[in-house]
mmJSON file of the N, C-alpha and C atoms, coordinates in Angstrom:
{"data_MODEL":{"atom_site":{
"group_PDB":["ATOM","ATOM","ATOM","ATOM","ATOM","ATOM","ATOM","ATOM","ATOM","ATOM","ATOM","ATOM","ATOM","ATOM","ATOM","ATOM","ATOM","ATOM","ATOM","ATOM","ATOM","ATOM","ATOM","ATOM","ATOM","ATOM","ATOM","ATOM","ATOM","ATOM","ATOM","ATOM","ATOM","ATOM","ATOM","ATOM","ATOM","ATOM","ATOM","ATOM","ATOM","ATOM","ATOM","ATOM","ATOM","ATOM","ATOM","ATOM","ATOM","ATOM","ATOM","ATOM","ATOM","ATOM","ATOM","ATOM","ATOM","ATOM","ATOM","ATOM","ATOM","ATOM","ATOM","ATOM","ATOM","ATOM","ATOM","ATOM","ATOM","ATOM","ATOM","ATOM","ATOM","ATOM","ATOM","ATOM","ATOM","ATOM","ATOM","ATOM","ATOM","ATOM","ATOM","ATOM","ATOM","ATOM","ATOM","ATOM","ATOM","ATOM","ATOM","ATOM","ATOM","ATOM","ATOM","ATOM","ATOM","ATOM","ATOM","ATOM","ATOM","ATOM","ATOM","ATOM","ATOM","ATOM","ATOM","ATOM","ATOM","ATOM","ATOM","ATOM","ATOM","ATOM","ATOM","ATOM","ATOM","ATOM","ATOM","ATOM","ATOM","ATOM","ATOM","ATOM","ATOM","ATOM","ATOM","ATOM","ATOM","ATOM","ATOM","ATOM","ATOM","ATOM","ATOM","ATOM","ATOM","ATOM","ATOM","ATOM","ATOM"],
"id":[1,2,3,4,5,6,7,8,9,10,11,12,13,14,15,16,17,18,19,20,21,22,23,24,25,26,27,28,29,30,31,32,33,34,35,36,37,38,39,40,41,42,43,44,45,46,47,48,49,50,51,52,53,54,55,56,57,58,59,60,61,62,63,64,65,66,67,68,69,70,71,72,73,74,75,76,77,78,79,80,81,82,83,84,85,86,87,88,89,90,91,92,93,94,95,96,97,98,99,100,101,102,103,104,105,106,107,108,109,110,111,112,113,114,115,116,117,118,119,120,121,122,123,124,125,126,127,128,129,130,131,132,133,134,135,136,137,138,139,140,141],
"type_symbol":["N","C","C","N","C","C","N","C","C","N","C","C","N","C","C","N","C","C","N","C","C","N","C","C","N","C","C","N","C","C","N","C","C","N","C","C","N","C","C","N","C","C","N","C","C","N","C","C","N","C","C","N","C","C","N","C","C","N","C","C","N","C","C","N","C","C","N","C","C","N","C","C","N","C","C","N","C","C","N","C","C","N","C","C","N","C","C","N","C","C","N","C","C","N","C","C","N","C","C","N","C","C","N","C","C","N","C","C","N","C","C","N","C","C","N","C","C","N","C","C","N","C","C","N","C","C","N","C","C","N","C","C","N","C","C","N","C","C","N","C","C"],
"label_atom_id":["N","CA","C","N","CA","C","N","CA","C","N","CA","C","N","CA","C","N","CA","C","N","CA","C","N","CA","C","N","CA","C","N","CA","C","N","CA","C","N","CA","C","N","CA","C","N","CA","C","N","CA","C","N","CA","C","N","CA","C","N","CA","C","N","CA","C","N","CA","C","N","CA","C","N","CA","C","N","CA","C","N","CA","C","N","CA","C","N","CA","C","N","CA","C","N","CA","C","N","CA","C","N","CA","C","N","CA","C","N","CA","C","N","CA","C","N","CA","C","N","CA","C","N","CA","C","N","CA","C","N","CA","C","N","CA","C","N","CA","C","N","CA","C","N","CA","C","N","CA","C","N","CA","C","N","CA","C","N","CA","C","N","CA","C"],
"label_alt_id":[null,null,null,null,null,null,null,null,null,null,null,null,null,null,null,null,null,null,null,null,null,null,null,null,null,null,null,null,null,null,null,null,null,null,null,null,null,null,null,null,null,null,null,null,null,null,null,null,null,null,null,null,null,null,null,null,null,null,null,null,null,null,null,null,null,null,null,null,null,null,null,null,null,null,null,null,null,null,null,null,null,null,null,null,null,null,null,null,null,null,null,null,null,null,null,null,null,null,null,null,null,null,null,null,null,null,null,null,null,null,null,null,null,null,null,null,null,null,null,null,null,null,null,null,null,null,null,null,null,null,null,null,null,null,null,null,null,null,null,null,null],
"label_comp_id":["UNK","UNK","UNK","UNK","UNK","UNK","UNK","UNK","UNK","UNK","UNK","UNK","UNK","UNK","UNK","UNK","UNK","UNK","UNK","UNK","UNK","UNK","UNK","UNK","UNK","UNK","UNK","UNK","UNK","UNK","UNK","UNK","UNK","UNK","UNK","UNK","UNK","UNK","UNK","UNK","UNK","UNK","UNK","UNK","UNK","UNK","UNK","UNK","UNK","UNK","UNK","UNK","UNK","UNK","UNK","UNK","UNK","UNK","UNK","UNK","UNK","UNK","UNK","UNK","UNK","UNK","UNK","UNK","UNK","UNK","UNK","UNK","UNK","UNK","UNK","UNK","UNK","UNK","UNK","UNK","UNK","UNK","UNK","UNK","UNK","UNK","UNK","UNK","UNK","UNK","UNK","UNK","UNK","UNK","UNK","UNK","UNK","UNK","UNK","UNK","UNK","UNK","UNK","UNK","UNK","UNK","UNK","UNK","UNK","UNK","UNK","UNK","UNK","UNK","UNK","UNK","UNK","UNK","UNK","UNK","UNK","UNK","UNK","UNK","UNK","UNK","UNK","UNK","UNK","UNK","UNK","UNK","UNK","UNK","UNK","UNK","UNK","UNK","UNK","UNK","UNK"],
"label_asym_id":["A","A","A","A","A","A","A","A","A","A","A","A","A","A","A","A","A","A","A","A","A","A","A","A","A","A","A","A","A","A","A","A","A","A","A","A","A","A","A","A","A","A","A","A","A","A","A","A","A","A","A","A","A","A","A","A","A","A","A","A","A","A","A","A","A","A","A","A","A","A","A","A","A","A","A","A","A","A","A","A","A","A","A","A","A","A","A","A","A","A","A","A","A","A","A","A","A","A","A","A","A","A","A","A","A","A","A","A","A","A","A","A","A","A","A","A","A","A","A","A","A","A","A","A","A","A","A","A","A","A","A","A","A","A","A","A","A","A","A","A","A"],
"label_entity_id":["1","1","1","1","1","1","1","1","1","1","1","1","1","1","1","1","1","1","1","1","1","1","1","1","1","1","1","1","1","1","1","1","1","1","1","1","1","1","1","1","1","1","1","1","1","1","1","1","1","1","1","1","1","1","1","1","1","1","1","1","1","1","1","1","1","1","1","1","1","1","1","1","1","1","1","1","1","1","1","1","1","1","1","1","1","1","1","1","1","1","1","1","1","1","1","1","1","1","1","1","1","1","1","1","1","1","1","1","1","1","1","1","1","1","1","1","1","1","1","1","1","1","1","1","1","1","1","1","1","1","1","1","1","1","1","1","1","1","1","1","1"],
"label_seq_id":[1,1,1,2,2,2,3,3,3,4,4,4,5,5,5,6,6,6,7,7,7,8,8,8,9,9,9,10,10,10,11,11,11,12,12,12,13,13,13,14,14,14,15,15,15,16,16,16,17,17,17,18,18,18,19,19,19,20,20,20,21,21,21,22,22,22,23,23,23,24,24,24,25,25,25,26,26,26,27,27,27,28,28,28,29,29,29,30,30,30,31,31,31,32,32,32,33,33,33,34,34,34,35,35,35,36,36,36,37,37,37,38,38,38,39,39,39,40,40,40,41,41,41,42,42,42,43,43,43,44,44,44,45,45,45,46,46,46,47,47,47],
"pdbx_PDB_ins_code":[null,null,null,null,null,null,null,null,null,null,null,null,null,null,null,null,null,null,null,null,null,null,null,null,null,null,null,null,null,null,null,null,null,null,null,null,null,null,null,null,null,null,null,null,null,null,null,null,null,null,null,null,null,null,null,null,null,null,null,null,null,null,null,null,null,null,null,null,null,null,null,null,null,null,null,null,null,null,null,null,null,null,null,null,null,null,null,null,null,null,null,null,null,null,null,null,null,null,null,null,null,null,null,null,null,null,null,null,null,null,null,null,null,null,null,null,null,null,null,null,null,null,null,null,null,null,null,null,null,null,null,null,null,null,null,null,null,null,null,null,null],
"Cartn_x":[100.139,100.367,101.701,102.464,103.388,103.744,104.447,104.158,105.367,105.494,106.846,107.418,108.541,108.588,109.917,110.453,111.944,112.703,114.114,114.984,115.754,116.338,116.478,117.302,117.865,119.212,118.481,117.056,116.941,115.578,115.269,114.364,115.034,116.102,117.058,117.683,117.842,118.364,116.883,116.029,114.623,114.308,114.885,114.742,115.432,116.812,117.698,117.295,116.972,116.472,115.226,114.008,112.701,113.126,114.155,114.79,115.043,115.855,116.41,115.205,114.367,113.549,112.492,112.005,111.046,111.668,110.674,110.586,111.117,110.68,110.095,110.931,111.387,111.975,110.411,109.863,109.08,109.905,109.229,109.871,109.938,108.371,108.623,110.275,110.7,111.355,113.132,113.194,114.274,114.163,112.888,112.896,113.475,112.916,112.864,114.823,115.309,116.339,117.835,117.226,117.913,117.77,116.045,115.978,117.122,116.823,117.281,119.109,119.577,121.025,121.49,120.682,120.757,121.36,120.121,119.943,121.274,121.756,122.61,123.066,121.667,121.469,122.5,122.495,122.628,124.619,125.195,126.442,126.567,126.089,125.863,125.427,125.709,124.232,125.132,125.888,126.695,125.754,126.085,125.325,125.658],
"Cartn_y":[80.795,82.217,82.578,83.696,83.914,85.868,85.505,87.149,87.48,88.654,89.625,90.427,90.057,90.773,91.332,92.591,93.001,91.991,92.037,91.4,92.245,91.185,92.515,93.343,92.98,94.586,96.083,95.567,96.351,97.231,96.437,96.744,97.376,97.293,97.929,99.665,99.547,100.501,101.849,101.056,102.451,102.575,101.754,102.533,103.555,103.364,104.22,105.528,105.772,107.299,107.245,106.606,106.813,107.769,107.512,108.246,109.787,109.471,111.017,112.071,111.467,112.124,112.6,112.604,112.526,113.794,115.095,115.705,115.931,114.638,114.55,113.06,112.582,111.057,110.13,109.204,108.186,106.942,107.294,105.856,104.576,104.292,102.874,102.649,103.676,103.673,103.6,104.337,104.039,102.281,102.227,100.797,99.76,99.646,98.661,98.979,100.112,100.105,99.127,99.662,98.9,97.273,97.033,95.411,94.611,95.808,95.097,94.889,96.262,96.346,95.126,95.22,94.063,92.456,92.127,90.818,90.425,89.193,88.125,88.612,89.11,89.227,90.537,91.339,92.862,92.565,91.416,91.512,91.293,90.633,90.043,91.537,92.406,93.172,94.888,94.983,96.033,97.287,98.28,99.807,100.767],
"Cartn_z":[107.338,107.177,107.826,107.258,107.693,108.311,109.73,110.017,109.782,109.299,109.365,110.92,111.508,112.49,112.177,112.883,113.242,113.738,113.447,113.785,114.838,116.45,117.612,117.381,116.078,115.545,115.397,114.554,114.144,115.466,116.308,117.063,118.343,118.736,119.371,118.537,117.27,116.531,116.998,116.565,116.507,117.314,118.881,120.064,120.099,120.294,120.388,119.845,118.405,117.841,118.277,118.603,119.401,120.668,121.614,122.616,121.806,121.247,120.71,120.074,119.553,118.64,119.484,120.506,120.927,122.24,122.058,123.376,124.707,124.728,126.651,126.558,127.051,127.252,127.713,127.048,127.546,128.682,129.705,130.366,129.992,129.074,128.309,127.423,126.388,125.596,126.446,128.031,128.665,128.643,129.345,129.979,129.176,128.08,126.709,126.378,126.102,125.659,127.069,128.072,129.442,128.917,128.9,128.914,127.65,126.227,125.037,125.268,125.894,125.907,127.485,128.366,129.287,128.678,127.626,126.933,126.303,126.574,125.779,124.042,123.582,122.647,121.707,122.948,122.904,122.36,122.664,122.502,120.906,120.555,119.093,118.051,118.626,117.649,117.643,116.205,115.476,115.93,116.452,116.716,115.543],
"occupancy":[1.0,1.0,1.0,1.0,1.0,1.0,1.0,1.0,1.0,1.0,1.0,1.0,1.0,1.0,1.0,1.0,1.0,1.0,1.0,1.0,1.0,1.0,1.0,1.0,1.0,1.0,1.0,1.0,1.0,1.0,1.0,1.0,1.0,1.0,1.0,1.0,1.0,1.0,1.0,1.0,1.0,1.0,1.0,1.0,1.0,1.0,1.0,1.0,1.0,1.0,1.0,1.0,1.0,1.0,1.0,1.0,1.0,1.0,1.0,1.0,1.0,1.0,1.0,1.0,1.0,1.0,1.0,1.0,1.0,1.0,1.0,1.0,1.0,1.0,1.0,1.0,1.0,1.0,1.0,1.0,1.0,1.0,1.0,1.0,1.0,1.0,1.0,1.0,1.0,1.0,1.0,1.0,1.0,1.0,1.0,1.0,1.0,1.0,1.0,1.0,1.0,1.0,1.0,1.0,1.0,1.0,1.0,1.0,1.0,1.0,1.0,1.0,1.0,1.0,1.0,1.0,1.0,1.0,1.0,1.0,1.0,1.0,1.0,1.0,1.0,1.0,1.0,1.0,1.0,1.0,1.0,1.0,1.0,1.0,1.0,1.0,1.0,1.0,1.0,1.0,1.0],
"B_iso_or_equiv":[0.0,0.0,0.0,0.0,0.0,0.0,0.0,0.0,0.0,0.0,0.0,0.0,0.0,0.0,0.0,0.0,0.0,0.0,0.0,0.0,0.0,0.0,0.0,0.0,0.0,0.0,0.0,0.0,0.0,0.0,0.0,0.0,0.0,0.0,0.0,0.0,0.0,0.0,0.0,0.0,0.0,0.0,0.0,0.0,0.0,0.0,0.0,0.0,0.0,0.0,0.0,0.0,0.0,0.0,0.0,0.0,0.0,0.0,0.0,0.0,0.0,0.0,0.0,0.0,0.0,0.0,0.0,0.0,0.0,0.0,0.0,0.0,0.0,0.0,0.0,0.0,0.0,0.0,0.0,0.0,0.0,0.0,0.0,0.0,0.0,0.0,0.0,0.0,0.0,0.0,0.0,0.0,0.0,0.0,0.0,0.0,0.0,0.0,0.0,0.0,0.0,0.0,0.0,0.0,0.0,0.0,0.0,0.0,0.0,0.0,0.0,0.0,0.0,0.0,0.0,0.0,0.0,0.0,0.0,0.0,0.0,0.0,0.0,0.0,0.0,0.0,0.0,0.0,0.0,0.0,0.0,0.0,0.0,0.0,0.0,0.0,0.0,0.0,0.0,0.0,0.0],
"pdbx_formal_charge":[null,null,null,null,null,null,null,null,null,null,null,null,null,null,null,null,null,null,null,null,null,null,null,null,null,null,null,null,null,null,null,null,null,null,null,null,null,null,null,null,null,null,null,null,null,null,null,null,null,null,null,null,null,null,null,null,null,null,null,null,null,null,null,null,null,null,null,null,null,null,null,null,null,null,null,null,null,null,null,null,null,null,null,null,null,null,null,null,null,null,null,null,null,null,null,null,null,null,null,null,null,null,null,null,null,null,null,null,null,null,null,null,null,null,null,null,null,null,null,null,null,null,null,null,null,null,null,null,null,null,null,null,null,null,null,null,null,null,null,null,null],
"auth_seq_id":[1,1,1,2,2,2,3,3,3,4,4,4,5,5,5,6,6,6,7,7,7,8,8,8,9,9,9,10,10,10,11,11,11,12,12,12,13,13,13,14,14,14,15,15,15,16,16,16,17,17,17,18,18,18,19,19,19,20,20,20,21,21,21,22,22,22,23,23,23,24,24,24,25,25,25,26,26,26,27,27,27,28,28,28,29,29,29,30,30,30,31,31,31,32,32,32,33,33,33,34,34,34,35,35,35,36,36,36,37,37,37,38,38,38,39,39,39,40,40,40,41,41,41,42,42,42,43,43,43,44,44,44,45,45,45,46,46,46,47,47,47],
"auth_comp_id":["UNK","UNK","UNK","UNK","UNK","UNK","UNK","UNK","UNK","UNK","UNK","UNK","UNK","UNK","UNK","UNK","UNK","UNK","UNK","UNK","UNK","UNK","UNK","UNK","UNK","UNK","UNK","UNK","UNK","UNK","UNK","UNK","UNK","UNK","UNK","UNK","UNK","UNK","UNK","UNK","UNK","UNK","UNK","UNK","UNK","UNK","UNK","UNK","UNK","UNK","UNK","UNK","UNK","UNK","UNK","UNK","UNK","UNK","UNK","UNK","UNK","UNK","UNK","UNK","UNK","UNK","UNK","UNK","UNK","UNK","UNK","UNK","UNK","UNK","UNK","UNK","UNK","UNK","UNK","UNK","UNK","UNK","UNK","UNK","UNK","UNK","UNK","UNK","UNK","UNK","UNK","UNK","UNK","UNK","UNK","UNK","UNK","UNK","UNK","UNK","UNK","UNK","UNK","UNK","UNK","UNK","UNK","UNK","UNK","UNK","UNK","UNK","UNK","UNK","UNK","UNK","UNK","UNK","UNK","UNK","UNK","UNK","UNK","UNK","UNK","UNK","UNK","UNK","UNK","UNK","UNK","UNK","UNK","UNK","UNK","UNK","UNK","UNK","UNK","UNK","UNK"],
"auth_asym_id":["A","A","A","A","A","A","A","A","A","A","A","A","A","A","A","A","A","A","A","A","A","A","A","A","A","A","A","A","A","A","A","A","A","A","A","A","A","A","A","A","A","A","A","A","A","A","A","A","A","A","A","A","A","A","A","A","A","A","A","A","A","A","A","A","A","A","A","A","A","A","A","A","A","A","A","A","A","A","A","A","A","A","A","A","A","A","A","A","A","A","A","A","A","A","A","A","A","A","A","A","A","A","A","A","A","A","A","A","A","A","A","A","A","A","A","A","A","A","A","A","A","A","A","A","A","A","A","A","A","A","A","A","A","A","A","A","A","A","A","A","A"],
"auth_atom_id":["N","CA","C","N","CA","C","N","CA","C","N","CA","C","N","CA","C","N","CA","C","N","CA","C","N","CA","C","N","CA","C","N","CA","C","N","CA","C","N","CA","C","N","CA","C","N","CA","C","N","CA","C","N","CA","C","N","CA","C","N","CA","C","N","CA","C","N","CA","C","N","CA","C","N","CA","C","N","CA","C","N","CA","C","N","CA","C","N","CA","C","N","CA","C","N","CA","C","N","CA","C","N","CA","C","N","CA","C","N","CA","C","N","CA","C","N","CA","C","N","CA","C","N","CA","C","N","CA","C","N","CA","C","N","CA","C","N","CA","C","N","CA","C","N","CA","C","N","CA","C","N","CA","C","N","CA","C","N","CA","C","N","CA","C"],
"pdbx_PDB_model_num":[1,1,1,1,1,1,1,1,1,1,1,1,1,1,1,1,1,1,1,1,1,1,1,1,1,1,1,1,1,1,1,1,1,1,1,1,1,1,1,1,1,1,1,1,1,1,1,1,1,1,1,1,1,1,1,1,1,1,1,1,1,1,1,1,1,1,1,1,1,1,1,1,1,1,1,1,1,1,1,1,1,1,1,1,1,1,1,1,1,1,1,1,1,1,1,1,1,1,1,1,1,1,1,1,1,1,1,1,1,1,1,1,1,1,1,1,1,1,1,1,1,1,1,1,1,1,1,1,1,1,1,1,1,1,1,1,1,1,1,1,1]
}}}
């Protein structure tokens, strides 16, 4: 069987507007955007 997941471009992207869209700021959604833009990964990856 095969699973479908996001690729971290795009799982980084729907943080970013998850932040904006939303109210009240969630601390999960700071946290996660720190860890993703932290990561190796984060240099590789067009905004």
């Amino acid at each position: 069987a095969t699973i479908c997941v996001m690729d971290i471009g795009d799982m980084i992207a729907h943080k970013l507007v998850a932040v904006m869209d939303r109210k009240h700021p969630a601390n999960r959604d700071l946290f996660d955007i720190h860890y993703f833009l932290s990561s190796p990964v984060a240099t590789e990856t067009n905004y």
